[in-house]
Amino acid sequence: MELNSKVPPGPLTAKWDQHKFDIKLVNPANKRKYDIIVVGSGLAGASAAATLSELGYRIKCFCFQDSPRRAHSIAAQGGINAAKNYQNDGDSVFRLFYDTLKGGDFRSRESNSYRLAQLSVNIIDQCVAQGVPFAREYGGTLANRSFGGAQVSRTFYARGQTGQQLLLGAYQALEKQIAKGLVTMYPRTEMLDLVMIDGRARGIVVRNLITGKIESHAADAVVLATGGYSNVFYLSTNARGSNATAIWRAYKRGAAFANPCFTQIHPTCIPVSGDYQSKLTLMSESLRNDGRVWVPKAKGDKRAPNDIPHAERDYYLERKYPAFGNLGPRDITSRAAKEVCDEGRGVGESGRGVYLDFADAIKRLGDSTITERYGNLFEMYERITDENPYKVPMRIYPAPHYTMGGLWVDYNLMTTIPGLYALGEANFSDHGANRLGASALMQGLADGYFVIPYTIGDYLARGGFNAVNTDMPEFKSTEREIAEKTSKLLAIDGKRTVDSIHRELGHIMWDYCGMSRNDAGLHKALDMIPKLREEFWTDVNVPGSAVELNQALEKAGRVSDFLELAQLMVRDAINRTESCGAHFREESQTPDGEALRDDEHFAYVAAWEYAGADAAPILNKEPLEFESIHLSTRNYK
Amino acid sequence: MTNPVMRFWRSTIGRKAVMAVTGIIGIGFLLAHITGNLLVFKGPDAINSYSHFLHGPGAELLWIARVVLILAVILHVAAAYSLTQQSHAARPVGYSMRKPQVSTFASRTMRWGGLLILIFIIFHILHFTTGTFHPGGDYVEGDVYINVVHAFHVWWVAAFYMFTMIVLGFHLYHGAWSSARTLSIIGDSPQPLHRRLAMIIAVVVWLGFTLVPLGVLLGWVG
Amino acid sequence: MMNLKLHVWRQPSAKDTGRLETYEARDVSPDMSFLEMLDVVNEDLIVTGKRPIAFDHDCREGICGSCGMMINGVAHGPQRGTATCQLHMRTFKDGDEIVIEPWRAQAFPIIKDLVVDRSAFDRIIQRGGYISVNTGGAPDGNDILVGKDRADHAMDAAACIGCGACVAACPNASSSLFTGAKITHLGKLPQGQPERDRRVVAMVEQMDEEGFGNCSWFGECQEACPKEISIDVIKQMNHDYVAAAARGSD
């Protein structure tokens, strides 16, 4: 497989402008002759569908939720970064680019990260114009706050509901186009496979989740904006429905899957409290602006937090990383929490937790300021744990949150399949081995509002499209395959529920391919996963029929894909023997326990190519070349 | 484009606005009515001369007021009726269990209360305005005082009036408050469910109208 | 640990008639969320060869607006300002009986069990719940100044998650809180002014066409709203509607 990143030549700062000039355009009158399918209606999908339709393309947009407004982007709390430098604190496009690259431990594509930083400023303007109610200062200007991994204040926010407000902005833009009849929306519809004709992506096969009907849709290009795959861990901060099916089917049709082992574990989540638990709830990173993280100095100290005197507390982040303190990047902060818990100093019943304490901030700023900044998060915390964080420190622990890995895309966001694009979390491109806080929203919207509307034209304008329709054998055979898989799932009639198998998969992944990984553990996982998959296909129980709303069947399909994807993640983690960003290989660390990169051998993107059900996937490498910056060791001390 | 008036009427908010405006007209009328009524405590001359004043020179004005009031009642009832139909259609299958959380007794009895008040208005006009139906003694055209005293010496008439005034009080407790909100003539509030002014109006109207039959029954009047 | 008796509305599809079925929920931990309790019941149903209860849910952190059910006659259950997914079982006690029903409204037809079709909300938004700007060419974010109070006010209304609890709780099945929230969010901001009249007229018209009831100011919607949106947004909607009608806006 050839990986042509199509990064334009020229200086970093001029690449995107030059590229926009060089790529082909589709004449406005011709745009309405092209059909584009957009799968997913989160920030990336909704913004892409709306913008492409504004340009004149005919758009079909699909989401499995009952309304595009419910995509999981809605749950992002803290904010969105932009290099506006409104605070006059030394920010710039280059600084945001550099922070992103460094935060990602130099494993992202330089040109993509730079473009992201460039476009960040347009996103804010666009969202303001749409009526997104960002937080404001008394003078009426936009307010900012700080986020992890940055020393400037560049995060724009709408209380603790930034993702919601940005998504509603994109959703409203999408509804505006739907009302005009320019976008056809298919809610409660799940993409189950990609259809290729003449080597190009030409359509998808979907299941109508209400009637169960399998339907085909043909198009000239397919855009996947289906999010990440953190739910492979079963417990994660993702929505219950978030799944990898679309990107996994695309992988099996020939799209390379890049860096699957780069999964971000978010440091500030509410700890697990029981076996029945169905999801982990994130407490926004913005809390680390004012909260101080600590554990008792002594092992097994079971005193109530407020009874532990100051001198007997270890504010370990401030101690280890004085420059960034509690605002270090996520991977480092998460690992530090794991470390202190492994030492036996963790708090809470399970011992897997650390305190996030607001007592000092409340003393400094008063209850009302804290309420204004974090009121809704404090309430949410109290609802879940029954503890009042104004009085008792929060207990937090890391949880799977975001996947930097995803479908490999070139500079145009096209995958290795011609005509198939991947946007937002579904692709791998901008965050390297670790994503900084408040950058996911930025990427989703940059891809959807400002990148794909230009780059897709380049592909369409080159032409060479044969007419296709859904009666063609490629569609029919895919529909048949899906129907067969569905009947097979329904016919197993075993003893185990889908959730129980998913939970077991989650344990394997968390234990052996989670916050820290080693060769022995990974090999163990590589051995366990196929056995579990076998068990799934012989002993799962999927009740109901294929021709109705059947949530168990939906879940079964998604879990069957997670069971395959998990194996690829483990393979990737085995291959990458260096530590970088969120991927921490215990074999590769500095004497004081920090991640030790191996630039000589691993400064590349691992793009895995499907080679058949029984064959090992093929590793392709896209070397990472850095022209504008020097590779350095990340130092947040 | 369709007639803007009809379009306004067809919308739920339009009809609610009509109900609010006509309701407020009604409240204005009731407050004026009470001031007149209370003259009964000053003796026959006071109230009878007030009545003569109303029917005296400029009686056209009285008719204008009556027409406005009748129209207000018709519009109020028509809007209430059609909105009620619409609300019933909006939930054809009810819950097997539903626990109201904050809605007041007053708000939940607006429709029944309204129906009773409508019946009362008709009765009241036949009773005191036209004298068509006047148990307890002959109706004397122009002698309000005597008519009132005779009327409320009949216990069930007094009881009917007093009961309806309780219902009216509840109707206004919700109606006055919600009219002000429908027409947006009050500002935003951190406690939008609180309603002080509506409480005052409800109590004043209830008490004002109840005093007369009560006064007759207790012998303060007549 | 608690044991509970559930009475759950079961309805195989829109065409079938439904009824309340009784289930036991055993060994329920007070730390479970309400939906996790239903997950456990569903696991039991599956392994005993029965059909699990269908209910909408996704983010399980109170923001996506997917979940929602009538719990003992109260939309989203007994805890104020809380979506069903954030309701925890510690609000119940051992031996409690819980009646669980779907949202009921003509405009929210039942799809299956507790799953209802809320696409009416999307259609209301389609009629004007946006600012008509295309992507590109937006002025600098700070060119449009918005006072903090105004921005906060808009945000209060914008917090709506579109769950439909307001409709479910309203004795008239009115969607005034939902529609009013969007009208208030956009109407408070300078960006929303050019289309303000058109927006309110069209959205109210759509709300009526969908078959929702009218607002009688019961206040139940505000109480049921997981984001505690104030009924003042309905006042704002009425104000804007009457003003637009007076100006003769289409």
Coordinates of N, CA and C in Angstrom, one line a residue, chain B residues 96-217:
Chain B
S96 N -50.9 6.3 33.3 CA -51.6 5.6 34.3 C -51.3 6.1 35.7
M97 N -50.1 6.8 35.7 CA -49.8 7.5 37.0 C -49.2 8.9 36.6
R98 N -49.7 9.9 37.2 CA -49.1 11.2 37.0 C -49.2 12.0 38.3
K99 N -48.1 12.6 38.7 CA -48.1 13.3 40.0 C -47.7 14.8 39.6
P100 N -48.7 15.7 39.7 CA -48.4 17.1 39.5 C -47.3 17.5 40.5
Q101 N -46.4 18.3 40.1 CA -45.3 18.7 41.0 C -45.5 20.2 41.6
V102 N -45.7 21.1 40.7 CA -45.8 22.5 41.1 C -47.1 23.1 40.7
S103 N -47.9 22.5 39.8 CA -49.0 23.2 39.3 C -50.0 23.4 40.4
T104 N -50.7 24.5 40.5 CA -51.5 24.8 41.6 C -52.9 24.2 41.4
F105 N -53.6 24.0 42.5 CA -55.0 23.6 42.4 C -55.8 24.5 41.4
A106 N -55.5 25.8 41.6 CA -56.2 26.8 40.8 C -56.0 26.6 39.3
S107 N -54.7 26.3 38.9 CA -54.4 26.1 37.5 C -55.1 24.9 37.0
R108 N -55.2 23.9 37.8 CA -55.8 22.6 37.3 C -57.3 22.6 37.2
T109 N -57.9 23.7 37.8 CA -59.4 23.7 37.8 C -59.9 24.9 37.0
M110 N -59.0 25.4 36.2 CA -59.4 26.6 35.4 C -60.6 26.3 34.5
R111 N -60.6 25.1 33.9 CA -61.7 24.8 32.9 C -63.0 24.5 33.6
W112 N -63.0 23.7 34.7 CA -64.3 23.5 35.4 C -64.7 24.8 36.1
G113 N -63.8 25.5 36.6 CA -64.1 26.8 37.3 C -64.7 27.8 36.3
G114 N -64.1 27.8 35.1 CA -64.6 28.7 34.1 C -66.0 28.4 33.7
L115 N -66.3 27.1 33.6 CA -67.6 26.7 33.2 C -68.6 27.1 34.2
L116 N -68.3 26.9 35.5 CA -69.2 27.3 36.5 C -69.4 28.8 36.5
I117 N -68.3 29.6 36.3 CA -68.4 31.0 36.3 C -69.3 31.5 35.1
L118 N -69.2 30.8 34.0 CA -70.1 31.1 32.8 C -71.6 30.9 33.2
I119 N -71.8 29.7 33.8 CA -73.2 29.5 34.3 C -73.7 30.6 35.2
F120 N -72.8 30.9 36.1 CA -73.1 31.9 37.1 C -73.4 33.3 36.5
I121 N -72.6 33.6 35.5 CA -72.9 34.9 34.8 C -74.3 35.0 34.2
I122 N -74.6 33.9 33.6 CA -76.0 33.9 33.0 C -77.0 34.0 34.1
F123 N -76.8 33.2 35.1 CA -77.8 33.2 36.2 C -77.9 34.7 36.8
H124 N -76.7 35.2 37.0 CA -76.6 36.5 37.6 C -77.3 37.6 36.8
I125 N -77.2 37.6 35.5 CA -77.9 38.6 34.7 C -79.4 38.4 34.7
L126 N -79.8 37.1 34.7 CA -81.3 36.9 34.8 C -81.8 37.3 36.2
H127 N -80.9 37.2 37.2 CA -81.3 37.4 38.5 C -81.4 38.9 38.9
F128 N -80.3 39.6 38.6 CA -80.3 41.0 39.0 C -80.5 42.0 37.9
T129 N -80.1 41.7 36.6 CA -80.1 42.7 35.6 C -81.5 42.7 35.0
T130 N -82.0 41.5 34.6 CA -83.3 41.5 34.0 C -84.4 41.2 35.0
G131 N -84.0 40.5 36.0 CA -85.0 40.2 37.0 C -85.9 39.0 36.6
T132 N -85.5 38.3 35.5 CA -86.4 37.2 35.0 C -86.6 36.1 36.1
F133 N -85.5 35.9 36.8 CA -85.6 34.8 37.8 C -85.2 35.4 39.1
H134 N -86.1 35.6 40.0 CA -85.7 36.3 41.3 C -86.5 35.7 42.5
P135 N -86.1 34.5 42.9 CA -86.7 33.9 44.1 C -86.5 34.8 45.3
G136 N -87.4 34.8 46.3 CA -87.3 35.5 47.5 C -88.0 36.8 47.6
G137 N -88.7 37.1 46.5 CA -89.5 38.4 46.5 C -89.5 39.0 45.1
D138 N -90.4 39.9 44.9 CA -90.6 40.5 43.6 C -89.4 41.3 43.3
Y139 N -89.0 41.3 42.0 CA -87.9 42.1 41.5 C -88.4 43.5 41.3
V140 N -87.8 44.5 41.9 CA -88.2 45.9 41.8 C -87.2 46.6 40.9
E141 N -87.7 47.0 39.7 CA -86.8 47.7 38.8 C -86.3 48.9 39.4
G142 N -85.0 49.1 39.4 CA -84.4 50.3 39.9 C -84.0 50.3 41.4
D143 N -84.6 49.4 42.2 CA -84.3 49.4 43.6 C -83.3 48.3 43.9
V144 N -82.1 48.6 43.7 CA -81.0 47.6 43.8 C -81.0 47.0 45.2
Y145 N -81.2 48.0 46.2 CA -81.0 47.6 47.6 C -82.0 46.5 48.0
I146 N -83.3 46.8 47.7 CA -84.3 45.8 48.0 C -84.1 44.5 47.3
N147 N -83.7 44.6 46.0 CA -83.5 43.3 45.3 C -82.4 42.5 45.9
V148 N -81.3 43.2 46.3 CA -80.2 42.4 46.9 C -80.6 41.8 48.2
V149 N -81.3 42.6 49.1 CA -81.7 42.0 50.4 C -82.7 40.9 50.2
H150 N -83.6 41.0 49.3 CA -84.5 39.9 49.1 C -83.8 38.6 48.5
A151 N -82.9 38.9 47.6 CA -82.2 37.8 46.9 C -81.5 36.9 47.9
F152 N -80.7 37.6 48.8 CA -79.8 36.8 49.6 C -80.4 36.4 50.9
H153 N -81.6 36.7 51.1 CA -82.3 36.0 52.2 C -82.6 34.6 51.9
V154 N -82.6 34.3 50.6 CA -82.8 32.9 50.2 C -81.4 32.2 50.4
W155 N -81.4 31.2 51.3 CA -80.1 30.7 51.7 C -79.3 30.0 50.5
W156 N -80.1 29.3 49.6 CA -79.3 28.6 48.6 C -78.8 29.6 47.5
V157 N -79.5 30.7 47.4 CA -79.0 31.7 46.4 C -77.7 32.3 47.0
A158 N -77.7 32.6 48.3 CA -76.5 33.2 48.9 C -75.4 32.2 48.9
A159 N -75.7 30.9 49.1 CA -74.7 29.9 49.1 C -74.1 29.7 47.7
F160 N -75.0 29.7 46.7 CA -74.5 29.6 45.3 C -73.5 30.8 45.0
Y161 N -74.0 32.0 45.4 CA -73.1 33.1 45.1 C -71.8 33.0 45.8
M162 N -71.8 32.6 47.1 CA -70.6 32.6 47.8 C -69.6 31.5 47.4
F163 N -70.2 30.3 47.0 CA -69.4 29.3 46.5 C -68.7 29.7 45.2
T164 N -69.5 30.3 44.3 CA -69.0 30.7 43.0 C -67.8 31.7 43.2
M165 N -68.0 32.5 44.2 CA -67.0 33.6 44.4 C -65.6 32.9 44.9
I166 N -65.7 31.8 45.6 CA -64.5 31.0 45.9 C -63.9 30.5 44.6
V167 N -64.7 30.0 43.8 CA -64.2 29.4 42.5 C -63.6 30.6 41.7
L168 N -64.3 31.7 41.7 CA -63.8 32.9 40.9 C -62.4 33.3 41.5
G169 N -62.3 33.3 42.8 CA -61.1 33.7 43.4 C -59.9 32.8 42.9
F170 N -60.2 31.5 42.9 CA -59.2 30.6 42.3 C -58.9 30.8 40.9
H171 N -59.9 31.1 40.1 CA -59.8 31.3 38.7 C -58.9 32.6 38.5
L172 N -59.1 33.6 39.3 CA -58.3 34.8 39.1 C -56.9 34.6 39.7
Y173 N -56.8 33.8 40.7 CA -55.4 33.6 41.3 C -54.5 33.0 40.2
H174 N -55.0 32.1 39.4 CA -54.2 31.6 38.3 C -54.3 32.5 37.1
G175 N -55.5 33.0 36.8 CA -55.8 33.8 35.6 C -55.0 35.1 35.5
A176 N -55.1 35.8 36.6 CA -54.4 37.1 36.7 C -52.9 37.0 36.4
W177 N -52.4 36.0 37.1 CA -50.9 35.8 37.0 C -50.6 35.3 35.6
S178 N -51.3 34.4 35.1 CA -50.9 33.8 33.8 C -51.2 34.8 32.7
S179 N -52.2 35.6 32.8 CA -52.5 36.7 31.8 C -51.3 37.6 31.7
A180 N -50.8 38.0 32.9 CA -49.7 38.9 32.9 C -48.5 38.3 32.2
R181 N -48.3 37.0 32.4 CA -47.2 36.3 31.8 C -47.4 36.1 30.3
T182 N -48.6 35.8 29.9 CA -48.9 35.6 28.5 C -48.6 36.8 27.7
L183 N -49.0 38.0 28.3 CA -48.9 39.2 27.6 C -47.5 39.9 27.9
S184 N -46.7 39.2 28.7 CA -45.4 39.6 29.0 C -45.4 41.0 29.6
I185 N -46.3 41.3 30.5 CA -46.3 42.7 31.0 C -45.6 42.7 32.4
I186 N -45.0 41.6 32.8 CA -44.1 41.6 34.0 C -42.8 41.1 33.6
G187 N -41.8 41.5 34.4 CA -40.4 41.1 34.1 C -40.1 39.7 34.4
D188 N -38.8 39.3 34.0 CA -38.4 38.0 34.4 C -38.2 37.9 35.9
S189 N -38.2 36.7 36.4 CA -38.1 36.5 37.9 C -37.3 35.3 38.2
P190 N -36.5 35.4 39.2 CA -35.8 34.1 39.6 C -36.8 33.1 40.2
Q191 N -38.0 33.5 40.6 CA -39.0 32.6 41.1 C -40.3 32.8 40.3
P192 N -40.3 32.4 39.1 CA -41.5 32.8 38.2 C -42.8 32.2 38.7
L193 N -42.8 31.2 39.6 CA -44.0 30.7 40.0 C -44.7 31.5 41.1
H194 N -43.9 32.4 41.7 CA -44.5 33.2 42.8 C -45.5 34.2 42.2
R195 N -46.5 34.5 42.9 CA -47.6 35.4 42.3 C -48.3 36.2 43.4
R196 N -47.7 37.3 43.8 CA -48.2 38.1 44.9 C -49.4 38.9 44.4
L197 N -49.3 39.6 43.3 CA -50.3 40.5 42.9 C -51.6 39.7 42.6
A198 N -51.4 38.5 42.0 CA -52.6 37.7 41.6 C -53.3 37.3 42.9
M199 N -52.5 37.0 43.9 CA -53.1 36.6 45.2 C -54.0 37.8 45.8
I200 N -53.4 39.0 45.7 CA -54.2 40.2 46.2 C -55.5 40.3 45.4
I201 N -55.4 40.2 44.1 CA -56.6 40.4 43.2 C -57.6 39.3 43.6
A202 N -57.1 38.1 43.7 CA -58.1 37.0 44.0 C -58.8 37.2 45.3
V203 N -58.0 37.6 46.4 CA -58.6 37.8 47.7 C -59.6 39.0 47.7
V204 N -59.2 40.1 47.0 CA -60.0 41.3 47.0 C -61.3 40.9 46.3
V205 N -61.3 40.3 45.2 CA -62.5 40.0 44.5 C -63.4 39.0 45.2
W206 N -62.7 38.0 45.8 CA -63.5 37.0 46.5 C -64.2 37.7 47.7
L207 N -63.4 38.4 48.5 CA -63.9 39.0 49.7 C -65.0 40.1 49.4
G208 N -64.6 40.9 48.4 CA -65.5 42.0 48.0 C -66.9 41.5 47.6
F209 N -66.9 40.5 46.8 CA -68.2 39.9 46.4 C -68.9 39.1 47.5
T210 N -68.1 38.5 48.3 CA -68.7 37.6 49.3 C -69.4 38.5 50.4
L211 N -68.9 39.7 50.7 CA -69.4 40.5 51.8 C -70.8 40.8 51.7
V212 N -71.3 41.0 50.4 CA -72.7 41.4 50.3 C -73.7 40.3 50.7
P213 N -73.6 39.1 50.1 CA -74.5 38.1 50.5 C -74.3 37.7 52.0
L214 N -73.0 37.7 52.4 CA -72.8 37.4 53.8 C -73.4 38.5 54.7
G215 N -73.3 39.7 54.3 CA -73.8 40.8 55.1 C -75.4 40.7 55.2
V216 N -76.0 40.3 54.1 CA -77.4 40.1 54.2 C -77.8 39.0 55.1
L217 N -77.1 37.9 54.9 CA -77.4 36.7 55.8 C -77.2 37.0 57.2

